[in-house]
Coordinates of C-alpha atoms and ligand atoms in Angstrom, one line a residue:
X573 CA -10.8 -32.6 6.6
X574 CA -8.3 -31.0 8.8
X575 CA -9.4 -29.4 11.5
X576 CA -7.5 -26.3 13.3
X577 CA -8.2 -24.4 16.7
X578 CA -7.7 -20.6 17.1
X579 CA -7.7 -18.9 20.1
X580 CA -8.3 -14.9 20.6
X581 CA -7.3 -13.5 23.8
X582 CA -9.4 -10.1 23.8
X583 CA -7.6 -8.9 27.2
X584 CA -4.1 -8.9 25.5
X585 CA -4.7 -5.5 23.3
X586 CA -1.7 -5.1 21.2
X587 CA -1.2 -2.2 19.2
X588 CA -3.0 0.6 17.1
X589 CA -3.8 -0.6 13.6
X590 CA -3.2 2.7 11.6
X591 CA -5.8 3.4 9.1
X592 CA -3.0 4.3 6.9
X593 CA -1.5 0.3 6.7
X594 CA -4.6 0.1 3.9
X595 CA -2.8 2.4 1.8
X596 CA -2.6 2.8 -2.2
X597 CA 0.3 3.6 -4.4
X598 CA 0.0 6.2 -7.5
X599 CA 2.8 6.7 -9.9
X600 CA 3.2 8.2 -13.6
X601 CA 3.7 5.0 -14.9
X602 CA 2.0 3.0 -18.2
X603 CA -1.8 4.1 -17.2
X604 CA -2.1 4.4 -13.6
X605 CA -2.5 7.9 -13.9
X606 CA -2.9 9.3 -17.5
X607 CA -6.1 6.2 -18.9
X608 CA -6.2 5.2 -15.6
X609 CA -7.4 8.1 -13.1
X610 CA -7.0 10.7 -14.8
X611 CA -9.1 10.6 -18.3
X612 CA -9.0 14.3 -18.8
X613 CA -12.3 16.7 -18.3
X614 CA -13.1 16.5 -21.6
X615 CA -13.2 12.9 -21.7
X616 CA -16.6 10.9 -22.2
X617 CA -15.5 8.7 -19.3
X618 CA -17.9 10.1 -16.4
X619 CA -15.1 12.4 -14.6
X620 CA -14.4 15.2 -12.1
X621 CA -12.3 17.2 -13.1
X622 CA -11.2 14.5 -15.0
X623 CA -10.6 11.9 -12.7
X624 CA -13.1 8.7 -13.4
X625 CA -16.1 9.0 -11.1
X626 CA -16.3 4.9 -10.8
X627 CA -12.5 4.8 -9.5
X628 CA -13.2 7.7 -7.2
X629 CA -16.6 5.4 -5.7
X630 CA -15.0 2.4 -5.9
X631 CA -11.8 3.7 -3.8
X632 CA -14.6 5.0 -1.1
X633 CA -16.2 1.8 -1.2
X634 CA -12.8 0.5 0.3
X635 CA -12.2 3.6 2.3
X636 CA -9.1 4.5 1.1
X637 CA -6.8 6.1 3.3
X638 CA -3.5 7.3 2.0
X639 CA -2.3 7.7 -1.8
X640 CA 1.3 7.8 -2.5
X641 CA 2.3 9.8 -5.9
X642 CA 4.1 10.9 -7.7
X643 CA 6.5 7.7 -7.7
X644 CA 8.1 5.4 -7.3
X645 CA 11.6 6.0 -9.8
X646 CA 9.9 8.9 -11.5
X647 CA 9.6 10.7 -8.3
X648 CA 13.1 11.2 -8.4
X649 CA 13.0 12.9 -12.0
X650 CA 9.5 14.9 -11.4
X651 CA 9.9 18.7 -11.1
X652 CA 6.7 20.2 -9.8
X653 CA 6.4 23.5 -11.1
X654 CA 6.2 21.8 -14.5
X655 CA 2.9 20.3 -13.4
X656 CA 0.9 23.8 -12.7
X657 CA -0.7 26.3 -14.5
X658 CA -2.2 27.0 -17.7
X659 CA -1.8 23.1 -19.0
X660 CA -1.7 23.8 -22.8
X661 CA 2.0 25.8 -21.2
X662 CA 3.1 22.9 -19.0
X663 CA 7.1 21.0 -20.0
X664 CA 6.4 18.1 -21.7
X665 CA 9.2 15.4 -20.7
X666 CA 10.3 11.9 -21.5
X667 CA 9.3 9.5 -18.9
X668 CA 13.1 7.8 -18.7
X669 CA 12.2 5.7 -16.1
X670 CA 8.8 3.9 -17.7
X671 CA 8.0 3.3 -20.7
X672 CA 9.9 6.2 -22.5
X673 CA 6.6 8.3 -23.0
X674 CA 6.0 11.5 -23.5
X675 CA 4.9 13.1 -20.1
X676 CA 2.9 16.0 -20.6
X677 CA 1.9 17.3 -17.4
X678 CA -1.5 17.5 -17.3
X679 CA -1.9 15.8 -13.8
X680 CA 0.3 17.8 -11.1
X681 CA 0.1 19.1 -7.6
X682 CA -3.4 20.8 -8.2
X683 CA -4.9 17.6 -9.5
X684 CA -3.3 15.3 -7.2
X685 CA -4.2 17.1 -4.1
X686 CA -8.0 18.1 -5.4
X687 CA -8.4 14.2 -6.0
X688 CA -6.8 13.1 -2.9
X689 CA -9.7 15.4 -1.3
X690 CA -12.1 14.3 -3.2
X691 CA -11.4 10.5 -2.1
X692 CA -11.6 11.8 1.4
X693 CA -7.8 10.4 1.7
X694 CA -4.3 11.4 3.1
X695 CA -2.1 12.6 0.1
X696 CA 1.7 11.2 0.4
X697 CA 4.0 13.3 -1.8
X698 CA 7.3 11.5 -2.6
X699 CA 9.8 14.4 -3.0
X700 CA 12.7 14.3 -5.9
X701 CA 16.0 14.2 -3.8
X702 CA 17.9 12.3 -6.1
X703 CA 17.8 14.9 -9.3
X704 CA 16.1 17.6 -7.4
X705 CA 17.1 20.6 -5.1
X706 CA 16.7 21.1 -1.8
X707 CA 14.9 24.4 -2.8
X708 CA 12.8 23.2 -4.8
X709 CA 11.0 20.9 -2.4
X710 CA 11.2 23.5 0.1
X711 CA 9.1 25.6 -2.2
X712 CA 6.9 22.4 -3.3
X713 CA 5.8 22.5 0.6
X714 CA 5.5 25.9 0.5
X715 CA 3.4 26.3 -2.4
X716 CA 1.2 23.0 -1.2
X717 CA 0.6 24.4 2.5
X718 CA 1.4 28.3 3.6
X719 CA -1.3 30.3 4.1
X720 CA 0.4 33.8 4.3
X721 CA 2.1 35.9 1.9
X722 CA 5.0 34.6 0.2
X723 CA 6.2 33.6 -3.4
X724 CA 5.0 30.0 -3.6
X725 CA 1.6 31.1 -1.7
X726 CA 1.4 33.8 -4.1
X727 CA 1.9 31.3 -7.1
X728 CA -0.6 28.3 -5.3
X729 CA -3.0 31.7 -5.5
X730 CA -2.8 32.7 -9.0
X731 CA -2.9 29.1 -10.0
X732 CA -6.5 29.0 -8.5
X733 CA -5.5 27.7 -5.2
X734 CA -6.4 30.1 -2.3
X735 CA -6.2 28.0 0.5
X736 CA -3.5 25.6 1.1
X737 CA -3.9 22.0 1.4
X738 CA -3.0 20.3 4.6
X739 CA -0.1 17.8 3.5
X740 CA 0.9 15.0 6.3
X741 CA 3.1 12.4 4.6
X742 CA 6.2 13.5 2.9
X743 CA 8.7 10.9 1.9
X744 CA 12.0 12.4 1.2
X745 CA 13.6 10.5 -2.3
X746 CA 12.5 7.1 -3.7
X747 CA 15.0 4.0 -3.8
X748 CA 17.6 6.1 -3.0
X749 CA 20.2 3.4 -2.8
X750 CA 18.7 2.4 -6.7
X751 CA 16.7 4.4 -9.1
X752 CA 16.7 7.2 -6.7
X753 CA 20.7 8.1 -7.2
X754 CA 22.3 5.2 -6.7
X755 CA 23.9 6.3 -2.8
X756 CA 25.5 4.7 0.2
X757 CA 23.2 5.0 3.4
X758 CA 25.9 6.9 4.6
X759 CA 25.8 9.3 2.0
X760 CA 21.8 9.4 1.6
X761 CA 21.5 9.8 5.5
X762 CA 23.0 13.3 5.2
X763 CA 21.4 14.1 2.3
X764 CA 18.0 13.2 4.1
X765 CA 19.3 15.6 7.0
X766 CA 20.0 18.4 4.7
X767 CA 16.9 18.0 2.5
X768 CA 14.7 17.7 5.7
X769 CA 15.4 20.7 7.4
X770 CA 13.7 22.4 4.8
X771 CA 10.7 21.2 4.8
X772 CA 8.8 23.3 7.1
X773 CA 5.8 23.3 8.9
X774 CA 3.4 26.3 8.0
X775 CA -0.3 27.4 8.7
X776 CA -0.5 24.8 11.5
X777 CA 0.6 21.8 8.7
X778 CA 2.7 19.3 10.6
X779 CA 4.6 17.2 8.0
X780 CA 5.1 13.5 9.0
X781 CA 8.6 12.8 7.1
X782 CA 9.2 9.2 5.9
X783 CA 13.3 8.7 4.6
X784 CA 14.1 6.1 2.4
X785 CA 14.9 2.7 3.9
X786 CA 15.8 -0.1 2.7
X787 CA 15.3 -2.5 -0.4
X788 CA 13.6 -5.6 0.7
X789 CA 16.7 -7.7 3.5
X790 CA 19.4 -5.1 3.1
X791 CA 20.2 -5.1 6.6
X792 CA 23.2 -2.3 6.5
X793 CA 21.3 0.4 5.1
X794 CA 18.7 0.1 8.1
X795 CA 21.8 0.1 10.4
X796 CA 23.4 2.8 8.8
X797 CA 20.3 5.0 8.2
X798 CA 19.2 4.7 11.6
X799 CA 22.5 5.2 13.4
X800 CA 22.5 8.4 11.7
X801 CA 18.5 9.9 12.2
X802 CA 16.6 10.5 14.7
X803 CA 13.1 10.9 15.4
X804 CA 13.0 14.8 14.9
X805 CA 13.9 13.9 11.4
X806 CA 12.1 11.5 10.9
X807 CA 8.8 9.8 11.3
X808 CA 9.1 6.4 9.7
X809 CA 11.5 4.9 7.0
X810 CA 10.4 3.0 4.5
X811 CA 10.8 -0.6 3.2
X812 CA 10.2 -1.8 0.2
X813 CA 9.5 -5.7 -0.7
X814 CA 7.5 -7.4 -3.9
X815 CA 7.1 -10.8 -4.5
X816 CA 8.1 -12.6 -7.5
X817 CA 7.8 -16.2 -8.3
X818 CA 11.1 -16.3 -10.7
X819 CA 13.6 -13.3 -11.0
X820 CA 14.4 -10.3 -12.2
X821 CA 14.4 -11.4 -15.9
X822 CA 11.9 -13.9 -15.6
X823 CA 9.0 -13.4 -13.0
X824 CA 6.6 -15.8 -14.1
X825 CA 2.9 -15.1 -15.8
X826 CA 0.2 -13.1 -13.6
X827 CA -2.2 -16.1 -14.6
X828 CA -0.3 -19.4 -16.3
X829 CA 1.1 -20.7 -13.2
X830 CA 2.1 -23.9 -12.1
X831 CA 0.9 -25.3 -8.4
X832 CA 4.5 -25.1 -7.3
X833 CA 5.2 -21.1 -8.8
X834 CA 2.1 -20.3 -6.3
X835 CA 3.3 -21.8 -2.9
X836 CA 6.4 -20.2 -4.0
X837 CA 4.7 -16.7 -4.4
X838 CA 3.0 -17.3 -0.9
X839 CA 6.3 -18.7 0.5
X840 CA 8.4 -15.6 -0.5
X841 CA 5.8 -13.4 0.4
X842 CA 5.5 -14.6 4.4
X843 CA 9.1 -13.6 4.2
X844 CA 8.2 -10.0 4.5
X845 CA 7.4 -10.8 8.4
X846 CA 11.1 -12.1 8.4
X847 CA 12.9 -8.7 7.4
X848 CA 10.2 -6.7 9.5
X849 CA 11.1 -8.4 12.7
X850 CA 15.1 -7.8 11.5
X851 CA 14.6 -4.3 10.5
X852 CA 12.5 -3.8 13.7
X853 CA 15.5 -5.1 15.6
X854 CA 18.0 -3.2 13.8
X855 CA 15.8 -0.1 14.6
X856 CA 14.9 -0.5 18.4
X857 CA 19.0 -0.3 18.8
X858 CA 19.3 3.0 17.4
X859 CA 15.3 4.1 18.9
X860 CA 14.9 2.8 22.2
X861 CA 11.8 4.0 22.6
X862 CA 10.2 2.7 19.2
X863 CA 9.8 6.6 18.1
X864 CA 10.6 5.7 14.2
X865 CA 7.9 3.4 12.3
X866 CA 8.4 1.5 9.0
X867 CA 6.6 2.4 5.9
X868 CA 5.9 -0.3 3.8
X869 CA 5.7 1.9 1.2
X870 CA 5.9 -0.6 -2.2
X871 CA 4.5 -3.9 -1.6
X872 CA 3.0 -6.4 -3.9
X873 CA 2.9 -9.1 -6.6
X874 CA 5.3 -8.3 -9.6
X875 CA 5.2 -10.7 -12.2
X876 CA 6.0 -10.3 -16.2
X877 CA 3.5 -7.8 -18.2
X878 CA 0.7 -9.2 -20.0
X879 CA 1.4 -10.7 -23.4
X880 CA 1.8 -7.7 -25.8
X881 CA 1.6 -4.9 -23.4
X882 CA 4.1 -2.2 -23.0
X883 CA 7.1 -3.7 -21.2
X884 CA 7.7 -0.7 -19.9
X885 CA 3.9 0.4 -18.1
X886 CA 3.9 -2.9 -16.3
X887 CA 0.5 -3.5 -16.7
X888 CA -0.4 -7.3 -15.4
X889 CA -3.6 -9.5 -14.3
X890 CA -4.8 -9.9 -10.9
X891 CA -5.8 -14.0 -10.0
X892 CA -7.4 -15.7 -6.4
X893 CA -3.2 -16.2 -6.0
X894 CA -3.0 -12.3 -5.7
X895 CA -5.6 -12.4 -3.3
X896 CA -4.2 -14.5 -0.6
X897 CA -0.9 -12.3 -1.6
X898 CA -3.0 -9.4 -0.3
X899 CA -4.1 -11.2 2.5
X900 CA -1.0 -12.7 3.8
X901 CA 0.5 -9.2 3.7
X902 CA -2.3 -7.3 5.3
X903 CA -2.4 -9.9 7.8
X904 CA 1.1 -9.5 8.8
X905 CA 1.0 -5.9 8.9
X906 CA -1.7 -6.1 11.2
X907 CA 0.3 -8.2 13.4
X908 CA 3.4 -6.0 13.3
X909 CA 1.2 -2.2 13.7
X910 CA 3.3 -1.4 16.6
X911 CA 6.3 -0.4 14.1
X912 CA 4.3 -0.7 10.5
X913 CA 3.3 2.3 10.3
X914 CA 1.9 2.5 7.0
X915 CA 1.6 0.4 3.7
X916 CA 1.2 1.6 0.0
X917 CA 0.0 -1.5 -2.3
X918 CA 1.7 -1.4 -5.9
X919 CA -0.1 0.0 -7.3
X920 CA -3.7 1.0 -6.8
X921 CA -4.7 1.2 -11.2
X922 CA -3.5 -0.7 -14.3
X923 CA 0.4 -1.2 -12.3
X924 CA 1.1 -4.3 -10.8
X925 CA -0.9 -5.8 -8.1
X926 CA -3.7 -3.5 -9.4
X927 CA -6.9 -3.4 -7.1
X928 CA -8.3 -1.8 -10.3
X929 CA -8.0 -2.0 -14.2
X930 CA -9.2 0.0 -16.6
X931 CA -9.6 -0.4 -20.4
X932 CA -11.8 2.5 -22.3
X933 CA -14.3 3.1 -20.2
X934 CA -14.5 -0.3 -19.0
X935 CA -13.7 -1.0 -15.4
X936 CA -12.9 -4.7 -13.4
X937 CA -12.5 -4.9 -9.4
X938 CA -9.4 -7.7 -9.1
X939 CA -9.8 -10.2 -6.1
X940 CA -7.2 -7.9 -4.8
X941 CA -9.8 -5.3 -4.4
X942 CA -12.3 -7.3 -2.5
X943 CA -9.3 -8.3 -0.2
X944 CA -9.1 -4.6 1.1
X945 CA -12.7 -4.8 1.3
X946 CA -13.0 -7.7 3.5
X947 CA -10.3 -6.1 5.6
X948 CA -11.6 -2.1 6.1
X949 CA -12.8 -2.5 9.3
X950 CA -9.5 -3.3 10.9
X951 CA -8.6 0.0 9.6
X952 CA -8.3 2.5 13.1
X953 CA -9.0 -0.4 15.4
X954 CA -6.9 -2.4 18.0
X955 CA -5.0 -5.6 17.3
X956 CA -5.6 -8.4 20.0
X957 CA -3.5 -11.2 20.6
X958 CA -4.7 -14.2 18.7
X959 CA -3.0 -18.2 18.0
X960 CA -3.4 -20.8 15.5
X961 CA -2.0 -24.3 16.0
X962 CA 0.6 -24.8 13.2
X963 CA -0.3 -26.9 10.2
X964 CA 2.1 -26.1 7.1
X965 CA 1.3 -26.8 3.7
X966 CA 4.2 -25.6 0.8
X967 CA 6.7 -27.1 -1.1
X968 CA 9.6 -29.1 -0.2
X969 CA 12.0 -26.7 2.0
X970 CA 9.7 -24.0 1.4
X971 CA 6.8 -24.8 3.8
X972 CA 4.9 -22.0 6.2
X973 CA 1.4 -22.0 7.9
X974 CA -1.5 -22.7 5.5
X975 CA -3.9 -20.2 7.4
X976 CA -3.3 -16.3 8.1
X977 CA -5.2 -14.5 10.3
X978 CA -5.2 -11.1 12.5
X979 CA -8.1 -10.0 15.2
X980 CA -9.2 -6.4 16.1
X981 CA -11.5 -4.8 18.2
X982 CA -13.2 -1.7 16.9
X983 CA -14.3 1.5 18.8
X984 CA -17.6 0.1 19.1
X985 CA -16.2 -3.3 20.9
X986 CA -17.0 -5.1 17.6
X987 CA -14.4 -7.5 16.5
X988 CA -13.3 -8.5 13.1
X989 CA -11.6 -11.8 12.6
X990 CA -9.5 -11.7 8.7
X991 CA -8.3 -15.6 7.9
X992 CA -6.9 -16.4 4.7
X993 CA -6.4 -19.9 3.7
X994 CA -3.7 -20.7 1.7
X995 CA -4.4 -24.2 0.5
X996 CA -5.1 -25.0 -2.7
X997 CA -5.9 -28.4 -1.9
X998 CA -7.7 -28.6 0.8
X999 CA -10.4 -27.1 3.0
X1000 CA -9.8 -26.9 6.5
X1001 CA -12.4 -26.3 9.9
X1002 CA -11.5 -23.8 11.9
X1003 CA -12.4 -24.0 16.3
X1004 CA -11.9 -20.3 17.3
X1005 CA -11.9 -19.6 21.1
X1006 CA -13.1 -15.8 21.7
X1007 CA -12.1 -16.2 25.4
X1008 CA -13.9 -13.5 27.2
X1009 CA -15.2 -11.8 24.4
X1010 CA -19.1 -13.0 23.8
X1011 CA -20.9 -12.3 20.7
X1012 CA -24.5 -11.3 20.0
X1013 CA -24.5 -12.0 16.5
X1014 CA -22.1 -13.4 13.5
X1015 CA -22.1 -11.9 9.9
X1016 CA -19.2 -13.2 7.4
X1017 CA -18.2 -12.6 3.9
X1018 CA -16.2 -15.0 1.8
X1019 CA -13.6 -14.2 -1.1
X1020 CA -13.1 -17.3 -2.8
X1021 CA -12.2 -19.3 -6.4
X1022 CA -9.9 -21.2 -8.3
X1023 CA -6.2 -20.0 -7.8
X1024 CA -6.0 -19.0 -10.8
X1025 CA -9.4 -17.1 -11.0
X1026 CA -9.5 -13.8 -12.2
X1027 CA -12.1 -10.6 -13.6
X1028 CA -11.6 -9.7 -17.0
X1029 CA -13.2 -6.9 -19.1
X1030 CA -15.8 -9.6 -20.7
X1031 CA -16.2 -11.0 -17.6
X1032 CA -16.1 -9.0 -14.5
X1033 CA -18.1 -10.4 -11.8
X1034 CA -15.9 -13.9 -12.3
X1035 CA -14.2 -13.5 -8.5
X1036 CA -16.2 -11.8 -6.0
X1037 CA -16.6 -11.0 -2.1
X1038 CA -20.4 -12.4 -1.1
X1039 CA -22.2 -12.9 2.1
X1040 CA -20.5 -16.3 3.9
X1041 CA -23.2 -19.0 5.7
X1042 CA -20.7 -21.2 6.8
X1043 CA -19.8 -19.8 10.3
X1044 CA -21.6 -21.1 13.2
X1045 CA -21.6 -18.6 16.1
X1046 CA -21.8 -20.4 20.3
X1047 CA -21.3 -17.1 22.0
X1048 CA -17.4 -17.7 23.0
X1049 CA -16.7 -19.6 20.2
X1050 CA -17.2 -19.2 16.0
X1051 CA -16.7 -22.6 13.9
X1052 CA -16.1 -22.1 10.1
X1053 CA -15.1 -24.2 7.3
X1054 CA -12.4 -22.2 5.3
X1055 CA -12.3 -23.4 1.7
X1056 CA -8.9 -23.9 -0.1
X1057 CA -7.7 -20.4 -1.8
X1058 CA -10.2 -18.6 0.4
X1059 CA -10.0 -15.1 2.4
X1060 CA -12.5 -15.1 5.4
X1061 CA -13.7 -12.1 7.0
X1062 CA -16.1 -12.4 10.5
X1063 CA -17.3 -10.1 12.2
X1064 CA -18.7 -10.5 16.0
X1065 CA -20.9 -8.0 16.9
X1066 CA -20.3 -7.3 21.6
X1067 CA -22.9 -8.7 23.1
Ligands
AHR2250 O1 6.4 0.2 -8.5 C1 7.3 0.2 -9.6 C2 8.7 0.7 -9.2 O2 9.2 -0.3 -8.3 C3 8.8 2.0 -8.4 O3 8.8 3.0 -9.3 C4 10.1 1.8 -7.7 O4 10.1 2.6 -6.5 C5 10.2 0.3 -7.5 O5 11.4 -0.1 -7.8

């Protein structure tokens, strides 16, 4: 068996791991929202206010920190003040973008924002620049967050609202160089500027606004974007990155994969640490001081829709391979929390890399799930420096390391060790040295199963996280045997 050493170096604190880097992604698209969330209050499907009471516990379970909505493509088509009011009088419009479905409105601002309090998380509106006005998300701020007296405050009111909601994250457009209008960075940069500078801070809200960056290695529009903000306008920009184990017109099954199809998926998806480090670069030329962060606000596994499904709702299964996905890219975003800001997994129900899936009022957890599980108590702790000799596994000309990991220490000096191996062959031991860091006591859990594993609605509990024996704790130093296609989570409690 091979056998590895770590080496943590508790002294060498890094960076802030933002709570917000375990964040979920919500748009109107096939049934994330309408027979995924949202069931209606008159639905049989336990509810409140007709949001699915097992997706609002199992989201707590994970302690879900920001959700993005309302897109994605159809943010840039979404006019909000046809999603309040009386809801037998709201628009009802085509859903161009997915699916061509009837969109009737039912789940706007008022049921966004009530849910996002209910799940004790952030909301992150995505605002319509590309077929919107710069009024009208002015007035969608408005109406979401003044407390005085003023037309939009006056409408929240009527509408059953009396206080405001406190709004941080406001991205301004979606995919602005694609589905989002199709625009130069140049051209998008002012329109960012313009859009921006109406979007006000009222009551005491302080909005925290993201602009669109780029798709996936387009180097230029970071270059050009950046050259042309700066961090009074914005916050963060985002970046947006899936992996695919084919292309655009053929991605390759969710669960009929070949061996060499799944070091590919891992391969492509390490390469997100590539175009962070370059974008990061690109950045710090324009933003000596590291003021702007990078949202990685669409990230995931995007492979072709399940056999008979709506092409169009992109609805797809969720195997062991889409857990070491997860893994890989929460432990590089970990590693990279001095600029990654935030992350948004696509999507959080029934939408590509799914944590959740619904069908009726049945409900599956995806080993993607029990990945953010494992993972939670990174969330609002520091990163420390950590090593692991190389040893890469892959195929020909596409080789990286076969084990992930990322270390933090909590508030309470506890630290949390995340490994994912990404074998599927072989089991490797694992030396880690906790240098001056000494343990009391050792707990692990253990996500593991065949890569092509997966829950389905007849069988549920197939892939789950459970309570891991095979770590042996020597004060300054933790041995444990990661199994191939595993994700390892330890936790050392200070001594
Ligand atoms: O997540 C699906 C789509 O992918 C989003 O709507 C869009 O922003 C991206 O291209």
């Amino acid at each position: 068996m091979t056998k590895l050493k770590m080496t943590v170096n508790p002294d060498n604190r890094k960076s802030h791991i933002n709570k917000e880097i375990y964040g979920h992604f919500s748009e109107h698209l096939g049934r994330c929202i309408y027979n995924g969330f949202y069931v209606g209050e008159d639905s049989e499907i336990s509810n409140k206010n007709g949001v699915r009471t097992d997706i609002i516990e199992a989201l707590k379970e994970i302690k879900i920190p920001v959700l993005r909505w309302p897109g994605g493509c159809f943010a840039d088509e979404y006019h909000w003040k046809d999603g309040i009011g009386e809801k037998s009088q709201r628009k009802k419009m085509i859903n161009t973008n997915w699916g061509g479905v009837v969109e009737d409105n039912s789940f706007g601002t008022h049921e966004f924002m009530n849910m996002c309090e209910e799940l004790g998380c952030e909301p992150y509106i995505s605002g319509n620049v590309g077929s919107g006005t710069v009024q009208e998300l002015s007035e969608w701020i408005e109406y979401m967050t003044f407390d005085g007296v003023s037309p939009m405050a006056e409408l929240r009111r009527k509408n059953g609202r009396e206080k405001p909601w406190k709004l941080k994250y406001l991205g301004i457009g979606n995919e602005n160089w694609g589905c989002g209008g199709n625009m130069r960075p140049e051209y998008y940069a002012d329109v960012y500027k313009r859009f921006q500078t109406f979007c006000k801070n009222y009551s005491g809200n302080e909005l925290y606004k993201i602009a669109c960056g780029p798709n996936a290695s387009d180097y230029h529009w970071t270059d050009v974007l950046m050259a042309n903000i700066n961090s009074w306008q914005a916050r963060a920009i985002s970046l947006h990155y899936y992996t695919m184990p084919g292309d655009w017109n053929s991605k390759g099954s969710a669960t009929d994969f070949t061996t060499e199809a799944y070091y590919r998926t891992i391969f492509r998806t390490r390469f997100i640490e590539d175009m962070i480090i370059r974008h990061a670069e690109i950045m710090s030329k324009h933003d000596r001081d590291h003021r702007i962060g990078i949202a990685v606000d669409e990230w995931g596994g995007w492979y072709d829709v399940e056999p008979g499904t709506n092409p169009g709702f992109l609805y797809q299964q969720n195997t062991m391979r889409d857990a070491i996905v997860a893994a890989v890219n929460l432990n590089i975003f970990n590693e990279h929390s001095d600029r990654v800001v935030m992350a948004n997994i696509a999507q959080c129900v029934n939408v590509l890399q799914s944590v959740i899936l619904t069908e009726g009022e049945k409900l599956v957890l995806t080993p993607t799930y029990f990945v953010f599980k494992l993972f939670r108590d990174h969330q609002d702790a520091t990163l420390v420096d950590s090593y692991i000799e190389p040893y890469n596994i892959g195929n020909e000309g596409e080789k990286f390391q076969a084990v992930t990991k990322s270390v933090s220490v909590d508030q309470n000096g506890d630290m949390l060790i995340t490994l994912a191996n990404c074998s599927i062959d072989e089991d490797i031991d694992l030396d880690i040295s906790t240098g001056s860091f000494t343990a009391s006591d050792v707990s692990a859990q253990i996500l593991t199963g065949e890569v092509h594993a997966h829950n389905t609605f007849d069988s549920p509990k197939n892939v789950e996280a459970v309570e891991y024996q095979g770590v042996k704790l020597d004060s300054n130093s933790v041995s444990v045997c990661l199994p191939k296609c595993s994700v390892v989570s330890i936790k050392l409690k200070k001594q």
